Short mmCIF file of N, CA and C in Angstrom, two decimals:
data_model
loop_
_atom_site.label_atom_id
_atom_site.label_comp_id
_atom_site.label_asym_id
_atom_site.label_seq_id
_atom_site.Cartn_x
_atom_site.Cartn_y
_atom_site.Cartn_z
N MET A 18 58.04 41.77 84.99
CA MET A 18 57.99 42.49 83.75
C MET A 18 57.77 43.96 84.05
N LYS A 19 58.51 44.87 83.36
CA LYS A 19 58.39 46.36 83.74
C LYS A 19 57.14 46.83 83.19
N LYS A 20 56.55 47.79 83.80
CA LYS A 20 55.42 48.59 83.20
C LYS A 20 55.97 49.53 82.22
N GLN A 21 55.31 49.52 81.17
CA GLN A 21 55.70 50.51 79.96
C GLN A 21 54.90 51.68 79.93
N ILE A 22 55.68 52.82 79.79
CA ILE A 22 54.99 54.16 79.60
C ILE A 22 55.47 54.66 78.23
N LEU A 23 54.68 55.19 77.45
CA LEU A 23 54.86 55.87 76.22
C LEU A 23 54.63 57.28 76.58
N PHE A 24 55.72 58.04 76.47
CA PHE A 24 55.68 59.56 76.71
C PHE A 24 55.86 60.30 75.37
N ILE A 25 54.71 61.05 75.06
CA ILE A 25 54.85 61.77 73.75
C ILE A 25 55.01 63.25 74.17
N HIS A 26 56.12 63.76 73.51
CA HIS A 26 56.75 65.13 73.98
C HIS A 26 55.76 66.16 73.29
N GLY A 27 56.09 67.32 73.67
CA GLY A 27 55.40 68.63 73.04
C GLY A 27 55.95 68.99 71.78
N GLY A 28 55.29 69.90 71.12
CA GLY A 28 55.64 70.27 69.76
C GLY A 28 56.63 71.56 69.90
N GLY A 29 56.68 72.14 68.75
CA GLY A 29 57.49 73.31 68.58
C GLY A 29 59.02 73.05 68.37
N GLU A 30 59.76 74.15 68.05
CA GLU A 30 61.09 74.14 67.99
C GLU A 30 61.75 73.61 69.22
N GLY A 31 62.42 72.57 69.21
CA GLY A 31 63.13 72.03 70.43
C GLY A 31 62.22 71.38 71.37
N GLY A 32 60.93 71.00 70.94
CA GLY A 32 60.06 70.28 71.97
C GLY A 32 60.56 69.05 72.40
N TYR A 33 61.15 68.23 71.61
CA TYR A 33 61.63 66.97 71.94
C TYR A 33 62.74 67.05 72.89
N LYS A 34 63.63 67.91 72.67
CA LYS A 34 64.81 68.16 73.60
C LYS A 34 64.38 68.68 74.94
N ALA A 35 63.58 69.62 75.00
CA ALA A 35 62.95 70.22 76.21
C ALA A 35 62.30 69.14 77.00
N ASP A 36 61.41 68.35 76.34
CA ASP A 36 60.63 67.41 77.04
C ASP A 36 61.37 66.10 77.43
N THR A 37 62.60 65.89 76.86
CA THR A 37 63.36 64.80 77.34
C THR A 37 63.60 64.90 78.95
N LYS A 38 63.74 66.09 79.26
CA LYS A 38 64.01 66.39 80.85
C LYS A 38 62.77 65.89 81.53
N LEU A 39 61.52 66.02 81.05
CA LEU A 39 60.25 65.56 81.74
C LEU A 39 60.36 64.00 81.67
N ALA A 40 60.65 63.36 80.60
CA ALA A 40 60.80 61.91 80.47
C ALA A 40 61.81 61.40 81.49
N ASP A 41 62.91 62.14 81.63
CA ASP A 41 64.01 61.66 82.54
C ASP A 41 63.46 61.82 84.06
N SER A 42 62.68 62.82 84.16
CA SER A 42 62.15 62.96 85.59
C SER A 42 61.23 61.78 85.95
N LEU A 43 60.51 61.40 84.99
CA LEU A 43 59.58 60.25 85.15
C LEU A 43 60.42 59.03 85.51
N ARG A 44 61.48 58.84 84.72
CA ARG A 44 62.34 57.57 84.83
C ARG A 44 62.97 57.55 86.24
N LYS A 45 63.46 58.76 86.67
CA LYS A 45 64.12 58.72 87.90
C LYS A 45 63.11 58.47 89.11
N GLU A 46 61.86 59.08 88.99
CA GLU A 46 60.87 59.04 90.04
C GLU A 46 60.21 57.63 90.09
N LEU A 47 60.10 56.97 88.98
CA LEU A 47 59.43 55.72 88.89
C LEU A 47 60.30 54.54 89.20
N GLY A 48 61.64 54.65 88.90
CA GLY A 48 62.60 53.55 89.22
C GLY A 48 62.52 52.42 88.27
N ASP A 49 63.20 51.25 88.61
CA ASP A 49 63.38 50.18 87.64
C ASP A 49 62.15 49.35 87.31
N ALA A 50 60.97 49.64 88.13
CA ALA A 50 59.82 48.73 87.87
C ALA A 50 59.06 49.18 86.55
N TYR A 51 59.57 50.41 86.08
CA TYR A 51 58.89 51.06 84.88
C TYR A 51 59.99 51.25 83.70
N GLU A 52 59.47 51.35 82.50
CA GLU A 52 60.25 51.65 81.36
C GLU A 52 59.55 52.76 80.57
N VAL A 53 60.21 53.93 80.60
CA VAL A 53 59.67 55.13 79.84
C VAL A 53 60.26 55.14 78.55
N TYR A 54 59.39 55.18 77.41
CA TYR A 54 59.73 55.39 76.03
C TYR A 54 59.47 56.83 75.78
N ASN A 55 60.44 57.45 75.15
CA ASN A 55 60.31 58.86 74.74
C ASN A 55 60.67 58.89 73.39
N PRO A 56 59.94 58.47 72.43
CA PRO A 56 60.36 58.59 70.95
C PRO A 56 60.28 60.14 70.46
N GLU A 57 61.19 60.43 69.57
CA GLU A 57 60.91 61.73 68.90
C GLU A 57 59.81 61.68 67.79
N ILE A 58 58.89 62.46 67.91
CA ILE A 58 57.87 62.69 66.84
C ILE A 58 58.17 63.68 65.90
N HIS A 59 58.18 63.38 64.64
CA HIS A 59 58.55 64.54 63.68
C HIS A 59 57.36 65.26 63.03
N PHE A 60 57.58 66.50 62.91
CA PHE A 60 56.49 67.32 62.24
C PHE A 60 56.64 67.15 60.72
N ASN A 61 55.43 66.96 60.11
CA ASN A 61 55.36 66.88 58.65
C ASN A 61 54.29 68.01 58.34
N ASP A 62 54.78 69.12 57.88
CA ASP A 62 54.02 70.21 57.56
C ASP A 62 52.93 70.04 56.43
N THR A 63 53.12 68.94 55.64
CA THR A 63 52.18 68.64 54.58
C THR A 63 50.98 67.95 54.97
N LEU A 64 50.85 67.48 56.19
CA LEU A 64 49.76 66.78 56.60
C LEU A 64 48.86 67.57 57.68
N PRO A 65 47.54 67.45 57.57
CA PRO A 65 46.73 68.17 58.46
C PRO A 65 46.97 67.92 60.07
N ASP A 66 47.49 66.84 60.50
CA ASP A 66 47.75 66.57 61.84
C ASP A 66 49.34 66.55 62.03
N PHE A 67 49.99 67.12 61.06
CA PHE A 67 51.43 67.18 61.16
C PHE A 67 52.16 65.91 61.18
N GLY A 68 51.32 64.84 60.80
CA GLY A 68 51.90 63.50 60.83
C GLY A 68 51.98 62.75 62.18
N TRP A 69 51.48 63.43 63.23
CA TRP A 69 51.62 62.94 64.56
C TRP A 69 50.74 61.71 64.82
N LEU A 70 49.55 61.62 64.37
CA LEU A 70 48.57 60.51 64.75
C LEU A 70 49.11 59.24 64.23
N LYS A 71 49.83 59.21 63.03
CA LYS A 71 50.32 57.98 62.45
C LYS A 71 51.51 57.51 63.31
N GLN A 72 52.33 58.40 63.58
CA GLN A 72 53.43 58.13 64.35
C GLN A 72 53.03 57.69 65.79
N ILE A 73 52.25 58.27 66.35
CA ILE A 73 51.71 57.84 67.84
C ILE A 73 51.17 56.39 67.77
N GLY A 74 50.27 56.06 66.70
CA GLY A 74 49.80 54.75 66.49
C GLY A 74 50.98 53.73 66.23
N LYS A 75 52.07 54.08 65.56
CA LYS A 75 53.05 53.20 65.34
C LYS A 75 53.81 53.03 66.66
N GLU A 76 53.84 53.98 67.45
CA GLU A 76 54.64 53.80 68.74
C GLU A 76 53.81 53.01 69.77
N ILE A 77 52.63 53.17 69.74
CA ILE A 77 51.62 52.28 70.55
C ILE A 77 51.84 50.89 70.24
N SER A 78 51.82 50.59 68.85
CA SER A 78 51.81 49.32 68.37
C SER A 78 53.13 48.57 68.67
N LEU A 79 54.29 49.38 68.97
CA LEU A 79 55.45 48.59 69.31
C LEU A 79 55.72 48.22 70.79
N THR A 80 54.66 48.66 71.60
CA THR A 80 54.73 48.38 73.05
C THR A 80 54.09 46.96 73.32
N GLY A 81 54.14 46.55 74.50
CA GLY A 81 53.67 45.40 75.01
C GLY A 81 52.06 45.44 75.08
N GLU A 82 51.45 44.49 75.57
CA GLU A 82 49.93 44.41 75.69
C GLU A 82 49.26 45.50 76.56
N LYS A 83 50.01 45.91 77.62
CA LYS A 83 49.60 46.80 78.60
C LYS A 83 50.58 48.01 78.47
N ILE A 84 49.88 49.25 78.60
CA ILE A 84 50.59 50.48 78.32
C ILE A 84 50.08 51.57 79.13
N ILE A 85 50.85 52.49 79.61
CA ILE A 85 50.54 53.67 80.24
C ILE A 85 50.83 54.75 79.25
N LEU A 86 49.93 55.66 78.91
CA LEU A 86 50.23 56.80 78.00
C LEU A 86 50.34 58.16 78.71
N ALA A 87 51.37 58.85 78.37
CA ALA A 87 51.57 60.21 79.03
C ALA A 87 51.84 61.16 77.82
N GLY A 88 51.59 62.39 78.02
CA GLY A 88 51.90 63.35 76.99
C GLY A 88 52.04 64.77 77.68
N HIS A 89 52.86 65.69 77.05
CA HIS A 89 52.99 66.97 77.41
C HIS A 89 52.61 67.97 76.32
N SER A 90 51.73 69.01 76.57
CA SER A 90 51.40 69.95 75.75
C SER A 90 50.89 69.62 74.44
N PHE A 91 51.44 69.86 73.24
CA PHE A 91 51.03 69.40 71.99
C PHE A 91 50.96 67.71 71.99
N GLY A 92 51.79 67.16 72.57
CA GLY A 92 51.80 65.65 72.53
C GLY A 92 50.70 65.10 73.24
N ALA A 93 50.24 65.82 74.34
CA ALA A 93 49.12 65.40 75.28
C ALA A 93 47.88 65.63 74.52
N SER A 94 47.77 66.80 73.71
CA SER A 94 46.55 66.94 72.95
C SER A 94 46.33 66.00 71.86
N MET A 95 47.50 65.62 71.13
CA MET A 95 47.37 64.68 70.10
C MET A 95 47.19 63.23 70.63
N LEU A 96 47.66 62.85 71.87
CA LEU A 96 47.18 61.54 72.45
C LEU A 96 45.74 61.50 72.59
N LEU A 97 45.14 62.62 72.98
CA LEU A 97 43.64 62.64 73.24
C LEU A 97 42.91 62.44 71.76
N LYS A 98 43.53 63.09 70.88
CA LYS A 98 42.90 63.13 69.53
C LYS A 98 43.04 61.60 69.01
N TYR A 99 44.32 61.00 69.12
CA TYR A 99 44.40 59.68 68.68
C TYR A 99 43.38 58.74 69.38
N LEU A 100 43.39 58.79 70.68
CA LEU A 100 42.44 57.89 71.41
C LEU A 100 40.90 58.10 71.00
N SER A 101 40.55 59.28 70.66
CA SER A 101 39.12 59.69 70.40
C SER A 101 38.90 59.24 68.82
N GLU A 102 39.93 59.02 68.07
CA GLU A 102 39.62 58.64 66.74
C GLU A 102 40.11 57.22 66.25
N ASN A 103 40.74 56.52 67.15
CA ASN A 103 41.24 55.27 66.75
C ASN A 103 41.05 54.23 67.89
N ARG A 104 40.80 52.96 67.49
CA ARG A 104 40.63 51.92 68.48
C ARG A 104 41.95 51.29 68.81
N VAL A 105 42.33 51.33 70.06
CA VAL A 105 43.62 50.77 70.50
C VAL A 105 43.41 49.31 71.04
N GLN A 106 44.12 48.46 70.54
CA GLN A 106 43.98 47.09 70.98
C GLN A 106 44.71 46.63 72.24
N LYS A 107 45.53 47.60 72.71
CA LYS A 107 46.20 47.36 73.95
C LYS A 107 45.40 47.68 75.13
N LYS A 108 45.81 47.18 76.27
CA LYS A 108 45.19 47.61 77.55
C LYS A 108 45.82 48.85 77.97
N ILE A 109 45.20 49.89 78.10
CA ILE A 109 45.64 51.20 78.56
C ILE A 109 45.45 51.36 79.95
N ASP A 110 46.40 51.33 80.85
CA ASP A 110 46.31 51.35 82.25
C ASP A 110 46.08 52.78 82.83
N GLY A 111 46.39 53.86 82.06
CA GLY A 111 46.26 55.20 82.40
C GLY A 111 46.64 56.18 81.33
N LEU A 112 46.00 57.31 81.42
CA LEU A 112 46.29 58.41 80.39
C LEU A 112 46.61 59.62 81.21
N PHE A 113 47.94 60.18 81.14
CA PHE A 113 48.39 61.30 81.87
C PHE A 113 48.72 62.38 81.08
N LEU A 114 47.96 63.53 81.13
CA LEU A 114 48.08 64.66 80.27
C LEU A 114 48.52 65.93 80.98
N ALA A 115 49.72 66.45 80.59
CA ALA A 115 50.21 67.65 81.21
C ALA A 115 50.09 68.75 80.19
N ALA A 116 49.49 69.72 80.67
CA ALA A 116 49.30 71.12 79.93
C ALA A 116 48.76 70.79 78.51
N PRO A 117 47.61 69.99 78.33
CA PRO A 117 47.17 69.89 76.85
C PRO A 117 46.45 71.19 76.44
N PRO A 118 46.90 71.71 75.33
CA PRO A 118 46.21 72.94 74.70
C PRO A 118 44.84 72.44 74.05
N TYR A 119 43.99 73.23 74.18
CA TYR A 119 42.61 73.09 73.55
C TYR A 119 42.67 73.89 72.26
N TRP A 120 42.56 73.23 71.26
CA TRP A 120 42.73 73.88 69.86
C TRP A 120 41.32 74.31 69.41
N SER A 121 41.16 75.53 69.11
CA SER A 121 39.84 76.08 68.66
C SER A 121 40.20 77.17 67.54
N GLY A 122 39.16 77.55 66.82
CA GLY A 122 39.46 78.56 65.78
C GLY A 122 39.28 77.94 64.37
N ASP A 123 39.19 78.96 63.55
CA ASP A 123 38.89 78.46 62.11
C ASP A 123 40.20 78.35 61.16
N GLU A 124 41.29 78.64 61.83
CA GLU A 124 42.53 78.66 60.97
C GLU A 124 42.75 77.21 60.25
N ASP A 125 43.13 77.19 59.15
CA ASP A 125 43.32 76.08 58.39
C ASP A 125 44.36 75.12 58.97
N TRP A 126 45.51 75.67 59.71
CA TRP A 126 46.40 74.94 60.30
C TRP A 126 45.94 74.06 61.52
N LYS A 127 44.77 74.68 62.08
CA LYS A 127 44.31 73.99 63.29
C LYS A 127 43.35 72.84 63.00
N GLN A 128 42.79 72.70 61.82
CA GLN A 128 41.73 71.81 61.57
C GLN A 128 42.10 70.32 61.71
N GLY A 129 43.17 70.01 61.42
CA GLY A 129 43.74 68.54 61.48
C GLY A 129 44.07 68.23 62.92
N ILE A 130 44.19 69.12 63.92
CA ILE A 130 44.60 68.81 65.26
C ILE A 130 43.41 69.08 66.25
N LYS A 131 42.32 69.62 65.88
CA LYS A 131 41.17 69.94 66.73
C LYS A 131 40.58 68.63 67.08
N LEU A 132 40.01 68.56 68.35
CA LEU A 132 39.27 67.39 68.76
C LEU A 132 37.90 67.62 68.04
N HIS A 133 37.22 66.46 67.76
CA HIS A 133 35.99 66.53 67.32
C HIS A 133 34.89 66.91 68.51
N LYS A 134 33.72 67.34 68.14
CA LYS A 134 32.82 67.87 69.26
C LYS A 134 32.68 66.88 70.40
N ASN A 135 32.31 65.69 70.08
CA ASN A 135 32.02 64.61 71.19
C ASN A 135 33.23 63.81 71.39
N PHE A 136 34.45 64.23 71.35
CA PHE A 136 35.53 63.51 71.56
C PHE A 136 35.63 62.61 72.72
N ALA A 137 35.02 63.06 73.98
CA ALA A 137 35.18 62.38 75.14
C ALA A 137 34.33 61.21 75.08
N ASP A 138 33.26 61.10 74.24
CA ASP A 138 32.43 59.94 74.16
C ASP A 138 33.26 58.72 73.48
N SER A 139 34.31 58.97 72.80
CA SER A 139 35.03 58.01 72.07
C SER A 139 36.20 57.51 72.96
N ILE A 140 36.48 58.13 74.08
CA ILE A 140 37.60 57.71 74.98
C ILE A 140 37.04 56.62 75.85
N PRO A 141 37.64 55.32 75.89
CA PRO A 141 37.17 54.23 76.63
C PRO A 141 37.00 54.73 78.15
N LYS A 142 35.93 54.27 78.71
CA LYS A 142 35.48 54.84 79.92
C LYS A 142 36.39 54.14 81.08
N ASP A 143 36.98 53.03 80.87
CA ASP A 143 37.72 52.32 81.87
C ASP A 143 39.12 52.81 81.94
N ILE A 144 39.43 53.83 81.28
CA ILE A 144 40.92 54.41 81.34
C ILE A 144 40.89 55.41 82.33
N PRO A 145 41.83 55.27 83.43
CA PRO A 145 41.91 56.36 84.37
C PRO A 145 42.62 57.62 83.72
N ILE A 146 42.09 58.81 83.78
CA ILE A 146 42.67 60.04 83.18
C ILE A 146 43.19 60.96 84.28
N PHE A 147 44.34 61.41 84.14
CA PHE A 147 44.81 62.30 85.02
C PHE A 147 45.32 63.71 84.21
N LEU A 148 44.83 64.80 84.69
CA LEU A 148 45.21 65.98 83.99
C LEU A 148 45.85 66.92 84.83
N TYR A 149 46.96 67.60 84.32
CA TYR A 149 47.87 68.42 85.19
C TYR A 149 48.06 69.72 84.48
N HIS A 150 48.06 70.86 85.16
CA HIS A 150 48.28 72.15 84.56
C HIS A 150 48.90 73.08 85.61
N CYS A 151 49.97 73.85 85.20
CA CYS A 151 50.37 74.84 86.22
C CYS A 151 49.74 76.17 85.93
N LYS A 152 49.34 76.74 87.15
CA LYS A 152 48.59 78.07 87.07
C LYS A 152 49.49 79.18 86.39
N ASP A 153 50.77 78.99 86.40
CA ASP A 153 51.71 80.01 85.81
C ASP A 153 52.22 79.58 84.41
N ASP A 154 51.49 78.74 83.77
CA ASP A 154 51.98 78.25 82.47
C ASP A 154 52.07 79.41 81.43
N GLU A 155 53.16 79.72 80.87
CA GLU A 155 53.33 80.86 79.92
C GLU A 155 53.06 80.47 78.60
N GLU A 156 52.78 79.12 78.22
CA GLU A 156 52.59 78.73 76.93
C GLU A 156 51.18 78.27 76.54
N VAL A 157 50.60 77.63 77.44
CA VAL A 157 49.25 77.06 77.32
C VAL A 157 48.41 77.63 78.45
N PRO A 158 47.54 78.59 78.18
CA PRO A 158 46.87 79.30 79.20
C PRO A 158 46.15 78.21 80.20
N PHE A 159 46.16 78.56 81.39
CA PHE A 159 45.64 77.69 82.44
C PHE A 159 44.07 77.54 82.20
N THR A 160 43.37 78.44 81.50
CA THR A 160 41.92 78.31 81.32
C THR A 160 41.73 77.13 80.20
N HIS A 161 42.69 76.61 79.72
CA HIS A 161 42.44 75.45 78.69
C HIS A 161 42.03 74.27 79.46
N LEU A 162 42.57 74.19 80.74
CA LEU A 162 42.16 73.17 81.66
C LEU A 162 40.69 73.03 81.85
N LYS A 163 39.92 74.21 81.95
CA LYS A 163 38.59 74.09 82.08
C LYS A 163 37.72 73.35 81.15
N PHE A 164 38.23 73.52 79.80
CA PHE A 164 37.51 72.73 78.74
C PHE A 164 37.72 71.30 78.92
N TYR A 165 38.93 70.77 79.31
CA TYR A 165 39.10 69.50 79.53
C TYR A 165 38.31 68.91 80.83
N THR A 166 38.15 69.65 81.90
CA THR A 166 37.55 69.20 83.02
C THR A 166 36.05 69.19 82.82
N GLN A 167 35.60 69.90 82.02
CA GLN A 167 34.10 69.87 81.51
C GLN A 167 33.81 68.69 80.64
N ASN A 168 34.71 68.34 79.77
CA ASN A 168 34.54 67.25 78.89
C ASN A 168 34.93 65.81 79.41
N LEU A 169 35.91 65.94 80.38
CA LEU A 169 36.29 64.59 81.01
C LEU A 169 36.11 64.63 82.43
N PRO A 170 34.84 64.73 82.86
CA PRO A 170 34.48 64.83 84.28
C PRO A 170 35.03 63.69 85.13
N GLN A 171 35.31 62.55 84.47
CA GLN A 171 35.90 61.43 85.32
C GLN A 171 37.31 61.59 85.65
N ALA A 172 38.01 62.59 85.03
CA ALA A 172 39.49 62.73 85.19
C ALA A 172 39.80 63.30 86.64
N THR A 173 40.97 62.81 87.03
CA THR A 173 41.60 63.39 88.31
C THR A 173 42.31 64.56 87.82
N VAL A 174 42.09 65.79 88.47
CA VAL A 174 42.73 66.93 88.00
C VAL A 174 43.63 67.42 89.03
N ARG A 175 44.87 67.87 88.67
CA ARG A 175 45.91 68.36 89.57
C ARG A 175 46.33 69.75 89.02
N LYS A 176 45.85 70.71 89.79
CA LYS A 176 46.27 72.14 89.53
C LYS A 176 47.51 72.50 90.23
N ILE A 177 48.56 72.70 89.51
CA ILE A 177 49.85 72.94 90.18
C ILE A 177 50.14 74.36 90.23
N THR A 178 50.61 74.85 91.52
CA THR A 178 50.72 76.20 91.75
C THR A 178 51.74 76.93 90.82
N GLY A 179 52.75 76.39 90.69
CA GLY A 179 54.05 76.92 90.03
C GLY A 179 54.79 75.89 89.23
N GLY A 180 55.58 76.31 88.26
CA GLY A 180 56.42 75.50 87.47
C GLY A 180 56.47 75.69 85.95
N GLY A 181 55.52 76.76 85.71
CA GLY A 181 55.54 77.10 84.29
C GLY A 181 55.07 75.92 83.35
N HIS A 182 55.40 76.18 82.04
CA HIS A 182 54.86 75.21 81.02
C HIS A 182 55.65 73.82 81.18
N GLN A 183 56.85 73.99 81.68
CA GLN A 183 57.78 72.80 81.84
C GLN A 183 57.70 72.14 83.10
N PHE A 184 56.84 72.65 84.00
CA PHE A 184 56.67 72.05 85.38
C PHE A 184 57.83 72.04 86.10
N ASN A 185 58.85 72.91 85.92
CA ASN A 185 60.16 72.93 86.40
C ASN A 185 60.85 71.64 86.22
N ASN A 186 60.66 70.99 85.08
CA ASN A 186 61.32 69.73 84.66
C ASN A 186 61.10 68.56 85.79
N ASP A 187 60.04 68.66 86.41
CA ASP A 187 59.80 67.74 87.50
C ASP A 187 58.36 67.13 87.44
N LEU A 188 58.23 65.82 87.01
CA LEU A 188 56.97 65.19 87.00
C LEU A 188 56.85 64.23 88.16
N SER A 189 57.32 64.54 89.26
CA SER A 189 57.23 63.60 90.41
C SER A 189 55.81 63.36 90.79
N PHE A 190 54.93 64.46 90.69
CA PHE A 190 53.51 64.37 91.01
C PHE A 190 52.86 63.30 90.15
N MET A 191 53.24 63.30 88.74
CA MET A 191 52.63 62.33 87.77
C MET A 191 53.20 61.00 88.12
N ALA A 192 54.37 60.80 88.55
CA ALA A 192 54.99 59.48 88.79
C ALA A 192 54.16 58.90 89.97
N LYS A 193 53.95 59.83 91.07
CA LYS A 193 53.14 59.33 92.17
C LYS A 193 51.85 58.79 91.82
N ASP A 194 51.05 59.54 90.96
CA ASP A 194 49.73 59.02 90.41
C ASP A 194 49.97 57.60 89.63
N MET A 195 51.01 57.59 88.80
CA MET A 195 51.18 56.32 87.98
C MET A 195 51.46 55.16 89.00
N LYS A 196 52.14 55.38 89.94
CA LYS A 196 52.46 54.24 90.96
C LYS A 196 51.17 53.96 91.70
N SER A 197 50.20 54.78 91.81
CA SER A 197 48.85 54.48 92.43
C SER A 197 48.05 53.61 91.78
N LEU A 198 48.29 53.48 90.50
CA LEU A 198 47.37 52.64 89.64
C LEU A 198 47.49 51.09 90.13
#
């Protein structure tokens, strides 16, 4: 049976299309023993979380009993929010987060996507967590990684020298970590 990976793309105009290259990179690097799902998550401007949490929950429910979760940028931050606010009945074999933004500030539009203060306490402790961030990320400042390393000290952290926000469309380092599980 193939190992299932649910990959949640980043947000913004063209986020799904741009991140399909990242999901394709995972498929190529992981080979036939893995199945990478890359569903398109749609923005709903009328909801505080833009509708992402419900859609992520639905996608998780459609997978088998064991799953690897991966996300890029907005998708990575929303995976963390989902896991910190919902109980998942599946066995999560790993959580892989590439360039997750840390949402802060008092703007109304951010309130539904911010993590609660003690979010890390709600993440199951038995899930291996991997964090990736490029030092030359032009979208999500590299300094956001510090927030996550402080709050998720159990995480394996990979600081990537170059590749920008899209990691040069190459997630071979993430695939290597997934294979190590």
